[in-house]
Short mmCIF file of C-alpha atoms and ligand atoms in Angstrom, two decimals:
data_model
loop_
_atom_site.label_atom_id
_atom_site.label_comp_id
_atom_site.label_asym_id
_atom_site.label_seq_id
_atom_site.Cartn_x
_atom_site.Cartn_y
_atom_site.Cartn_z
CA MET E 1 119.86 124.49 97.45
CA ALA E 2 118.41 126.35 100.72
CA TYR E 3 118.78 129.81 98.65
CA SER E 4 116.05 128.04 96.74
CA THR E 5 114.09 125.96 98.21
CA THR E 6 113.65 129.80 100.30
CA ILE E 7 112.90 131.57 96.94
CA ILE E 8 110.35 129.00 95.99
CA ASN E 9 109.14 129.66 99.62
CA PHE E 10 108.67 133.29 98.58
CA MET E 11 107.11 132.62 95.18
CA ILE E 12 104.90 130.42 96.48
CA THR E 13 103.23 132.90 99.31
CA ILE E 14 103.51 135.45 96.43
CA LEU E 15 101.30 133.19 94.66
CA ILE E 16 99.18 132.35 97.68
CA SER E 17 98.52 135.99 98.17
CA LEU E 18 97.49 136.31 94.98
CA ILE E 19 95.21 133.62 94.68
CA LEU E 20 93.85 135.16 98.19
CA SER E 21 93.01 138.16 96.47
CA SER E 22 90.94 136.98 93.66
CA THR E 23 88.62 135.33 96.12
CA ILE E 24 88.40 139.27 98.18
CA SER E 25 88.00 140.81 95.19
CA GLU E 26 84.18 139.54 95.44
CA SER E 27 83.52 141.24 98.58
CA TYR E 28 84.85 144.03 97.86
CA VAL E 29 83.30 144.97 94.82
CA HIS E 30 80.22 143.41 96.62
CA ARG E 31 81.21 145.51 99.23
CA SER E 32 81.74 148.93 97.35
CA SER E 33 77.99 149.20 97.13
CA SER E 34 76.98 149.45 100.62
CA ALA E 35 78.39 151.88 103.38
CA PRO E 36 81.77 152.16 103.97
CA PHE E 37 83.39 150.17 106.47
CA LYS E 38 85.10 151.93 109.26
CA PRO E 39 87.57 149.27 110.49
CA ASN E 40 89.35 149.48 113.64
CA THR E 41 92.58 148.21 113.39
CA LEU E 42 94.28 146.47 109.20
CA ILE E 43 96.55 144.01 109.62
CA LEU E 44 98.61 143.17 106.26
CA PRO E 45 101.17 139.33 105.87
CA VAL E 46 104.79 140.15 105.66
CA MET E 47 107.13 137.62 104.12
CA LYS E 48 110.53 137.23 105.08
CA ASP E 49 112.80 137.46 101.48
CA PHE E 50 115.71 135.54 102.76
CA LYS E 51 118.04 135.68 99.93
CA ASN E 52 118.43 139.78 100.27
CA ASN E 53 117.25 139.32 103.85
CA LEU E 54 113.95 142.31 103.26
CA PHE E 55 110.16 141.74 104.38
CA ALA E 56 107.82 141.75 102.20
CA THR E 57 103.77 142.63 102.15
CA THR E 58 101.30 142.67 99.07
CA LEU E 59 98.57 145.26 99.10
CA HIS E 60 95.50 144.90 97.06
CA LYS E 61 95.39 147.56 94.63
CA ARG E 62 93.42 148.89 91.66
CA THR E 63 90.66 148.06 89.46
CA PRO E 64 90.58 145.70 88.68
CA GLN E 65 92.05 143.86 91.64
CA ILE E 66 95.27 142.82 92.01
CA ALA E 67 98.27 141.75 94.61
CA VAL E 68 100.61 143.97 94.97
CA PRO E 69 103.95 142.67 96.66
CA LEU E 70 105.85 145.79 97.77
CA VAL E 71 109.43 145.51 100.14
CA LEU E 72 108.53 147.20 103.82
CA ASP E 73 111.01 150.45 104.48
CA LEU E 74 110.49 151.88 108.19
CA ASN E 75 112.58 155.52 107.14
CA GLY E 76 110.20 155.79 103.94
CA ARG E 77 108.45 159.17 103.14
CA ILE E 78 105.98 157.77 100.73
CA LEU E 79 104.91 153.93 98.84
CA TRP E 80 106.06 154.01 95.35
CA LEU E 81 105.70 150.76 92.77
CA ASN E 82 106.68 150.70 89.34
CA CYS E 83 104.24 152.09 87.46
CA ASP E 84 106.19 151.54 83.58
CA ASP E 85 105.61 148.05 83.97
CA ASN E 86 101.69 147.44 82.97
CA TYR E 87 100.00 149.71 85.16
CA LEU E 88 96.25 149.52 84.29
CA SER E 89 93.49 150.14 86.59
CA SER E 90 90.32 152.51 85.88
CA THR E 91 90.29 154.40 89.64
CA TYR E 92 93.92 155.57 88.81
CA ARG E 93 93.80 159.21 89.32
CA ALA E 94 96.68 161.91 89.29
CA PRO E 95 96.21 164.89 90.96
CA ILE E 96 96.50 168.01 89.46
CA CYS E 97 99.68 170.31 90.65
CA HIS E 98 99.72 172.27 93.33
CA SER E 99 96.55 171.24 94.06
CA VAL E 100 95.39 170.22 97.82
CA GLN E 101 96.41 166.59 97.59
CA CYS E 102 99.96 167.71 96.50
CA ALA E 103 100.62 170.15 99.28
CA ARG E 104 100.13 167.29 101.62
CA ALA E 105 101.94 164.69 99.93
CA GLY E 106 104.59 167.70 99.81
CA ALA E 107 104.54 167.71 96.32
CA HIS E 108 105.44 171.10 94.61
CA SER E 109 106.49 171.53 91.76
CA CYS E 110 104.57 170.32 88.81
CA HIS E 111 105.06 166.88 86.82
CA LYS E 112 105.88 166.48 83.24
CA CYS E 113 106.17 163.85 80.74
CA GLY E 114 107.44 164.36 77.19
CA SER E 115 108.56 160.80 76.84
CA SER E 116 105.63 159.49 76.00
CA PRO E 117 102.78 161.98 73.63
CA THR E 118 99.96 159.07 75.21
CA PRO E 119 99.24 160.14 79.08
CA ARG E 120 99.76 156.97 80.66
CA PRO E 121 100.02 155.87 84.40
CA GLY E 122 103.04 157.18 85.79
CA CYS E 123 103.05 160.14 82.81
CA HIS E 124 100.74 162.68 82.84
CA ASN E 125 101.80 166.88 82.45
CA ASN E 126 100.62 168.96 84.97
CA THR E 127 100.65 166.69 87.61
CA CYS E 128 102.75 166.62 90.43
CA SER E 129 106.17 165.51 90.79
CA VAL E 130 107.45 163.71 94.60
CA ILE E 131 111.30 161.89 93.99
CA ALA E 132 110.86 158.10 95.58
CA THR E 133 113.78 156.15 97.28
CA ASN E 134 115.76 153.08 96.89
CA PRO E 135 116.17 152.73 100.26
CA ILE E 136 118.89 149.54 98.67
CA THR E 137 119.85 151.61 96.14
CA LEU E 138 119.48 155.02 97.24
CA LYS E 139 118.89 155.58 93.90
CA ASN E 140 116.25 158.25 93.67
CA SER E 141 113.74 158.97 90.82
CA VAL E 142 111.45 162.13 90.17
CA SER E 143 107.83 160.39 89.91
CA GLU E 144 104.45 161.31 89.39
CA LEU E 145 101.69 162.06 92.22
CA ALA E 146 99.27 159.46 92.09
CA LEU E 147 95.91 158.25 93.68
CA ASP E 148 94.72 154.70 93.59
CA VAL E 149 92.06 151.82 94.97
CA VAL E 150 93.29 150.09 97.95
CA THR E 151 92.02 147.58 99.79
CA ILE E 152 93.32 146.12 103.42
CA ARG E 153 92.67 143.05 105.79
CA ASP E 154 90.51 144.32 109.31
CA PHE E 155 91.88 143.00 111.98
CA ASN E 156 89.51 141.94 115.15
CA GLY E 157 91.62 140.11 117.46
CA SER E 158 90.69 136.93 116.51
CA SER E 159 92.54 134.58 113.76
CA GLY E 160 91.65 131.25 111.92
CA SER E 161 88.21 130.51 111.40
CA ASN E 162 87.13 133.01 113.30
CA ALA E 163 89.32 135.52 111.53
CA SER E 164 87.50 138.96 110.63
CA ARG E 165 85.95 138.94 107.12
CA ARG E 166 85.79 142.24 106.14
CA TRP E 167 87.96 144.09 103.84
CA ALA E 168 88.89 147.85 104.49
CA THR E 169 88.90 150.45 101.37
CA ASP E 170 91.26 153.61 100.39
CA PRO E 171 89.29 154.76 97.28
CA HIS E 172 92.36 157.65 96.98
CA PHE E 173 95.22 156.05 98.26
CA MET E 174 98.09 158.40 97.83
CA PHE E 175 101.46 157.37 95.99
CA ALA E 176 103.84 157.55 93.80
CA CYS E 177 103.99 156.42 90.62
CA ALA E 178 107.91 155.22 88.93
CA PRO E 179 109.51 154.37 86.19
CA SER E 180 110.86 150.70 86.60
CA SER E 181 114.64 151.61 86.88
CA LEU E 182 114.01 152.59 89.96
CA LEU E 183 113.56 148.91 91.21
CA GLN E 184 117.20 147.59 89.51
CA GLY E 185 118.84 146.44 92.59
CA PRO E 186 118.73 143.03 94.40
CA LEU E 187 114.99 143.04 95.45
CA GLN E 188 112.37 139.80 94.90
CA HIS E 189 111.62 139.02 91.30
CA GLY E 190 108.10 140.08 91.48
CA VAL E 191 107.97 142.58 94.06
CA ARG E 192 106.66 145.95 92.53
CA GLY E 193 108.19 148.61 95.36
CA ILE E 194 108.48 149.94 98.48
CA ALA E 195 106.10 150.34 100.92
CA GLY E 196 107.54 153.91 103.21
CA LEU E 197 106.35 153.54 106.39
CA GLY E 198 107.61 156.80 107.45
CA ASN E 199 106.27 159.29 110.01
CA THR E 200 104.98 161.29 106.79
CA PRO E 201 101.68 162.33 105.54
CA VAL E 202 102.00 160.12 102.65
CA SER E 203 103.00 156.51 104.16
CA LEU E 204 101.11 153.95 104.52
CA PRO E 205 100.38 153.71 108.55
CA VAL E 206 99.93 157.65 108.43
CA GLN E 207 97.95 157.95 105.13
CA LEU E 208 95.42 154.66 106.58
CA ALA E 209 95.02 156.25 110.02
CA SER E 210 93.69 160.24 108.89
CA ARG E 211 91.74 158.01 106.11
CA PHE E 212 89.81 155.81 108.70
CA GLY E 213 90.56 158.11 111.65
CA PHE E 214 92.82 155.94 114.15
CA ARG E 215 95.70 156.77 116.03
CA PRO E 216 98.92 156.43 114.34
CA GLU E 217 100.00 153.82 115.52
CA PHE E 218 101.70 150.28 113.62
CA ALA E 219 103.26 147.18 115.36
CA LEU E 220 105.29 144.59 113.63
CA CYS E 221 106.76 140.94 113.96
CA LEU E 222 109.28 139.77 111.68
CA SER E 223 109.27 136.25 111.52
CA PRO E 224 112.99 134.25 110.54
CA TRP E 225 111.97 131.39 109.20
CA GLY E 226 108.91 130.22 106.87
CA ILE E 227 105.80 131.02 107.85
CA GLU E 228 103.97 134.85 107.68
CA GLY E 229 104.77 137.74 110.43
CA THR E 230 102.33 140.33 110.94
CA MET E 231 102.00 144.23 110.67
CA LEU E 232 98.83 145.45 112.52
CA ILE E 233 97.91 148.71 111.74
CA GLY E 234 95.50 151.48 113.58
CA ASN E 235 94.66 151.01 117.14
CA ILE E 236 95.73 148.43 118.93
CA PRO E 237 94.23 147.33 121.96
CA PRO E 238 96.29 146.54 125.04
CA ARG E 239 95.50 143.14 125.39
CA MET E 240 97.18 141.56 122.07
CA LEU E 241 100.05 143.56 122.91
CA PRO E 242 102.86 140.80 124.45
CA LYS E 243 102.62 141.08 129.23
CA ILE E 244 106.07 142.97 128.69
CA MET E 245 106.84 145.87 126.72
CA PHE E 246 110.01 148.70 127.32
CA TYR E 247 108.86 151.88 126.00
CA THR E 248 111.39 154.53 125.15
CA PRO E 249 111.29 157.78 122.93
CA LEU E 250 111.09 157.67 119.49
CA THR E 251 112.58 160.93 117.61
CA VAL E 252 111.17 161.81 113.88
CA GLY E 253 113.93 162.99 111.40
CA ALA E 254 113.70 165.62 108.70
CA GLN E 255 112.39 162.56 106.12
CA GLY E 256 109.75 161.02 108.86
CA ASP E 257 112.77 158.42 109.59
CA TYR E 258 112.76 156.75 113.34
CA SER E 259 115.13 157.02 115.99
CA ILE E 260 115.30 156.26 119.02
CA ARG E 261 118.53 157.19 121.69
CA ILE E 262 121.51 154.73 123.37
CA ARG E 263 123.18 155.69 125.96
CA SER E 264 124.82 153.15 127.07
CA ILE E 265 125.94 149.77 126.18
CA SER E 266 126.96 146.88 128.63
CA ILE E 267 128.72 143.39 127.87
CA ASN E 268 128.28 140.97 130.37
CA ASN E 269 126.92 143.28 132.51
CA LYS E 270 130.09 145.37 132.55
CA ASN E 271 130.18 149.39 131.05
CA VAL E 272 131.82 149.18 127.80
CA PRO E 273 133.51 152.04 128.52
CA PHE E 274 133.67 154.57 125.61
CA ASN E 275 136.53 156.99 124.74
CA THR E 276 134.15 159.66 124.53
CA SER E 277 136.44 161.72 122.70
CA LEU E 278 135.52 159.86 119.52
CA PHE E 279 132.12 160.94 119.84
CA SER E 280 132.47 164.36 119.08
CA LYS E 281 131.55 163.32 115.78
CA THR E 282 129.45 161.81 116.18
CA LYS E 283 127.96 163.11 119.18
CA GLY E 284 128.06 159.94 121.41
CA PHE E 285 125.54 157.18 119.90
CA GLY E 286 123.22 160.42 118.40
CA ASP E 287 120.26 159.17 117.15
CA THR E 288 120.35 155.21 116.68
CA ILE E 289 118.40 154.50 113.02
CA ILE E 290 116.00 151.07 113.06
CA SER E 291 116.20 149.32 109.67
CA THR E 292 113.82 147.47 108.04
CA THR E 293 116.36 147.57 104.78
CA VAL E 294 119.74 146.61 106.87
CA TYR E 295 119.77 143.27 107.97
CA GLN E 296 122.80 143.47 110.63
CA THR E 297 123.41 145.66 113.29
CA VAL E 298 125.75 148.64 111.63
CA MET E 299 128.06 150.57 113.96
CA GLU E 300 130.46 154.19 112.65
CA HIS E 301 134.24 152.56 112.72
CA SER E 302 135.17 154.34 116.17
CA ILE E 303 132.30 152.69 118.25
CA TYR E 304 132.86 149.19 116.70
CA LYS E 305 136.31 149.11 117.07
CA GLU E 306 136.17 149.75 121.03
CA LEU E 307 133.03 147.57 121.57
CA THR E 308 134.85 145.03 119.38
CA GLN E 309 138.18 145.55 121.54
CA PHE E 310 135.39 145.10 125.00
CA TYR E 311 134.03 142.12 123.47
CA VAL E 312 137.38 140.23 122.57
CA ARG E 313 138.34 140.76 126.00
CA GLU E 314 135.46 139.51 128.07
CA LEU E 315 136.21 136.16 125.47
CA SER E 316 139.55 136.23 126.05
CA ARG E 317 139.45 131.71 126.10
CA VAL E 318 138.14 131.80 123.04
CA PRO E 319 139.76 131.65 119.70
CA ARG E 320 139.47 134.16 117.39
CA ALA E 321 138.84 133.13 114.44
CA PRO E 322 139.50 134.47 110.76
CA ALA E 323 137.07 137.69 109.94
CA VAL E 324 134.02 136.34 107.41
CA PRO E 325 132.86 139.63 105.82
CA PRO E 326 130.36 141.94 106.63
CA TYR E 327 132.03 140.61 110.06
CA GLY E 328 134.44 141.85 111.24
CA LEU E 329 134.93 139.56 115.19
CA CYS E 330 134.84 135.92 114.69
CA PHE E 331 135.83 132.92 117.14
CA PHE E 332 135.48 129.13 117.11
CA ILE E 333 132.85 128.77 119.18
CA ARG E 334 133.45 124.91 119.24
CA ALA E 335 135.23 126.62 122.63
CA ILE E 336 132.44 127.72 124.65
CA TRP E 337 129.36 126.78 126.10
CA PRO E 338 126.48 129.63 124.04
CA THR E 339 125.03 130.01 128.28
CA ALA E 340 128.38 131.46 128.25
CA ILE E 341 128.79 133.77 125.18
CA PRO E 342 128.19 137.38 126.62
CA ASP E 343 124.93 139.23 125.83
CA ILE E 344 124.65 142.16 125.64
CA ASN E 345 122.78 145.50 126.48
CA LEU E 346 121.34 148.71 124.69
CA TYR E 347 120.45 150.97 128.05
CA PHE E 348 118.01 153.60 126.74
CA GLN E 349 117.64 157.22 128.19
CA ASN E 350 115.72 155.30 130.97
CA ARG E 351 118.45 153.02 132.70
CA ASN E 352 115.80 150.80 133.43
CA VAL E 353 115.03 150.74 130.37
CA ARG E 354 117.38 147.75 128.40
CA TRP E 355 117.22 146.50 124.72
CA ARG E 356 119.16 142.85 125.88
CA ILE E 357 120.64 140.94 123.13
CA ARG E 358 120.90 136.92 124.00
CA GLY E 359 125.02 135.81 123.59
CA TYR E 360 123.60 133.06 120.95
CA ASP E 361 121.38 136.26 119.47
CA SER E 362 124.29 138.41 118.96
CA LEU E 363 126.58 135.61 117.04
CA PHE E 364 125.88 134.86 113.60
CA TYR E 365 126.63 131.18 112.87
CA VAL E 366 129.05 130.90 110.18
CA THR E 367 129.39 126.92 110.31
CA ARG E 368 129.08 124.95 112.57
CA GLU E 369 132.44 125.72 113.86
CA VAL E 370 132.45 129.45 113.82
CA ALA E 371 130.74 131.85 114.20
CA CYS E 372 130.28 136.39 114.85
CA LEU E 373 129.46 138.54 116.05
CA ARG E 374 126.30 140.34 114.63
CA PHE E 375 127.97 144.08 114.29
CA VAL E 376 129.13 145.20 111.33
CA ASP E 377 132.20 148.13 111.14
CA GLY E 378 129.80 151.05 109.18
CA GLY E 379 132.90 152.96 108.54
CA THR E 380 133.46 156.84 109.55
CA ASN E 381 131.59 157.81 106.93
CA VAL E 382 128.22 156.48 107.90
CA ARG E 383 124.23 158.03 108.41
CA ALA E 384 124.14 156.97 112.41
CA PRO E 385 126.36 156.25 114.42
CA ILE E 386 124.54 153.20 115.38
CA THR E 387 121.58 151.72 112.88
CA ILE E 388 119.77 148.74 114.20
CA GLY E 389 119.12 145.87 111.79
CA SER E 390 115.91 143.86 111.12
CA HIS E 391 117.56 140.76 112.70
CA MET E 392 117.45 142.86 115.93
CA LEU E 393 113.25 143.12 115.03
CA GLU E 394 112.72 138.94 114.15
CA SER E 395 110.87 137.54 116.30
CA THR E 396 109.87 140.24 118.81
CA PHE E 397 106.57 142.23 118.81
CA VAL E 398 107.92 146.63 118.28
CA HIS E 399 105.25 149.05 118.37
CA PHE E 400 105.98 152.19 116.66
CA ASP E 401 103.38 154.62 118.46
CA LEU E 402 103.04 157.50 117.08
CA ALA E 403 101.25 159.64 118.40
CA ARG E 404 103.06 159.57 122.11
CA SER E 405 106.34 159.68 120.11
CA ARG E 406 107.29 156.30 121.52
CA PHE E 407 108.73 152.98 120.72
CA GLY E 408 107.91 149.60 122.03
CA LYS E 409 109.72 146.15 122.19
CA GLU E 410 108.37 142.80 123.70
CA SER E 411 110.90 142.71 126.53
CA SER E 412 111.98 138.44 126.21
CA ARG E 413 112.34 137.32 122.33
CA GLU E 414 111.53 133.94 123.01
CA ALA E 415 109.36 134.60 119.91
CA SER E 416 106.20 133.98 120.29
CA LYS E 417 104.68 135.03 123.23
CA GLY E 418 103.26 138.16 121.62
CA PHE E 419 100.03 137.53 120.59
CA LEU E 420 101.30 139.38 117.02
CA CYS E 421 104.51 136.77 116.45
CA ARG E 422 102.10 133.21 116.91
CA ASP E 423 101.15 132.54 113.01
CA LEU E 424 98.13 134.71 112.51
CA TRP E 425 98.05 133.14 109.02
CA THR E 426 96.88 129.71 109.83
C1 NAG T 501 103.68 166.83 77.48
O1 NAG T 501 103.86 167.94 77.11
C2 NAG T 501 104.55 168.32 76.39
C3 NAG T 501 104.83 169.36 75.03
O2 NAG T 501 104.74 170.45 76.37
C4 NAG T 501 104.44 167.33 74.81
O3 NAG T 501 105.23 167.45 74.09
C5 NAG T 501 104.22 165.96 75.34
O4 NAG T 501 103.47 164.85 74.51
C6 NAG T 501 103.01 166.10 76.83
N1 NAG T 501 103.12 164.81 77.40
C7 NAG T 501 101.65 164.10 77.90
C8 NAG T 501 101.21 163.02 78.50
O5 NAG T 501 100.80 164.84 77.46
C1 NAG T 502 87.04 130.76 117.12
O1 NAG T 502 86.67 130.75 118.54
C2 NAG T 502 85.56 130.14 119.82
C3 NAG T 502 84.58 130.57 120.51
O2 NAG T 502 85.73 131.87 121.35
C4 NAG T 502 87.33 128.98 119.97
O3 NAG T 502 86.02 127.72 121.37
C5 NAG T 502 87.85 128.63 118.86
O4 NAG T 502 88.57 127.70 119.17
C6 NAG T 502 88.36 129.23 117.65
N1 NAG T 502 88.48 128.96 116.96
C7 NAG T 502 89.84 129.61 116.24
C8 NAG T 502 90.69 128.60 115.26
O5 NAG T 502 90.85 130.26 117.03
C1 NAG T 503 85.62 138.21 114.51
O1 NAG T 503 85.20 139.06 113.14
C2 NAG T 503 84.31 137.00 112.81
C3 NAG T 503 84.01 137.15 111.38
O2 NAG T 503 83.28 138.04 111.17
C4 NAG T 503 83.82 136.55 114.35
O3 NAG T 503 83.52 134.78 113.92
C5 NAG T 503 84.56 136.57 115.49
O4 NAG T 503 84.02 136.25 116.83
C6 NAG T 503 84.97 138.22 115.27
N1 NAG T 503 85.70 138.22 117.11
C7 NAG T 503 86.09 139.36 117.43
C8 NAG T 503 86.75 139.30 118.56
O5 NAG T 503 84.67 140.06 117.41
C1 NAG T 504 140.68 159.03 123.71
O1 NAG T 504 140.67 159.27 122.14
C2 NAG T 504 141.56 160.68 122.36
C3 NAG T 504 141.28 160.44 120.46
O2 NAG T 504 141.72 159.22 119.58
C4 NAG T 504 142.80 159.68 122.71
O3 NAG T 504 143.85 161.12 122.20
C5 NAG T 504 142.83 159.98 124.33
O4 NAG T 504 143.82 159.38 124.87
C6 NAG T 504 141.94 158.58 124.49
N1 NAG T 504 141.90 158.57 126.16
C7 NAG T 504 141.73 157.67 126.45
C8 NAG T 504 141.46 157.47 127.86
O5 NAG T 504 141.98 156.48 125.72
#
């Protein structure tokens, strides 16, 4: 029951976006004849797909314009979409092999298409190839690098009836034109591809920053409820930031993926005494990945084991309940006051900077009686010692400041203190 209503909600949001897009296309056509508009900040809606716990945005693309729903992948290199499915656009271009655009996308090999005798989007000879990755199934696919028009709404700091009515146009937005097989997997019906937000020259935020000349930065507020969340791309005026933010250095991996460095973890304000000899393989907490395509936070087996053992000791008076996969540690929660659930803190390089997970926020309520710790044992073969899941990014303002290599988060999580987390879409 709950599932079908949430799916319906999601479909309604997509429908609304489609309706919106038809009203925009007029202003877009009108605007294209005047001087190009240079925005400071762009805004995109973010909807939650409750079935898969993924977050999707809608981009307005092509000529004639249509709304394209795409799942956000914080660590994705590029924006890719399914081109097999009737990609119709008079402004589609595929740069030729060894051109400047191909070099910028790191696409050094030439694309050949034998599958169809007539060229079509995604299928030309002598264009260039990029690898597109589905972050959920981890499948890769050779795709044609392509360019097309993208139109995104301007944000001038006002919402509601005072919201900016301008739209910014990138006539040559670069993306990967992938085969439909890459979309297979647990993606919401209607989703056409993945919007990569990684720190690469061709990701959505970095490409728009260089197109419009703003600082490479973006901010997210993911909404856990039926209201839409928000992504801002471009200059983020300080007055839009929540009053209290913490910042920690942001590291960028070889694939443009983001990580932060955790130094220690406390439960109930007591430092968890990890056996550091177990860390030789994982280099401590190493680089902790932040993800929008993994929902619950995943820990390498030995870290998970020590953390949960300590947690159990802190909650020794609360009876354990059988595990509810994927969660390994569950309790009969009736026996404890919500305020007595211990807080968990993640400490960064600077010990004064911590990511506080409130007790009630650290538990997933399976039933009214049983709740489980929201951490999942990832086994020994993990990409990173800790992957912070998107649940920890919900209802809070997070800021990826690529220009200053720092990650910022609103200190509290009591939703909607930050400007962005308010419902800007009504
Ligand atoms: C690409 O070239 C091959 C021959 O090398 C040809 O068979 C194929 O039809 C061409 N594809 C397109 C889309 O032009
Ligand atoms: C629009 O701006 C005016 C003047 O600043 C303000 O009084 C009004 O409340 C705003 N409306 C909305 C919907 O924010
Ligand atoms: C944003 O744009 C709208 C419509 O163009 C305007 O009414 C509003 O005052 C602007 N807000 C700011 C802060 O400039
Ligand atoms: C830490 O782990 C190593 C390897 O499993 C073990 O030999 C050692 O006794 C442990 N030390 C403590 C203090 O538990």
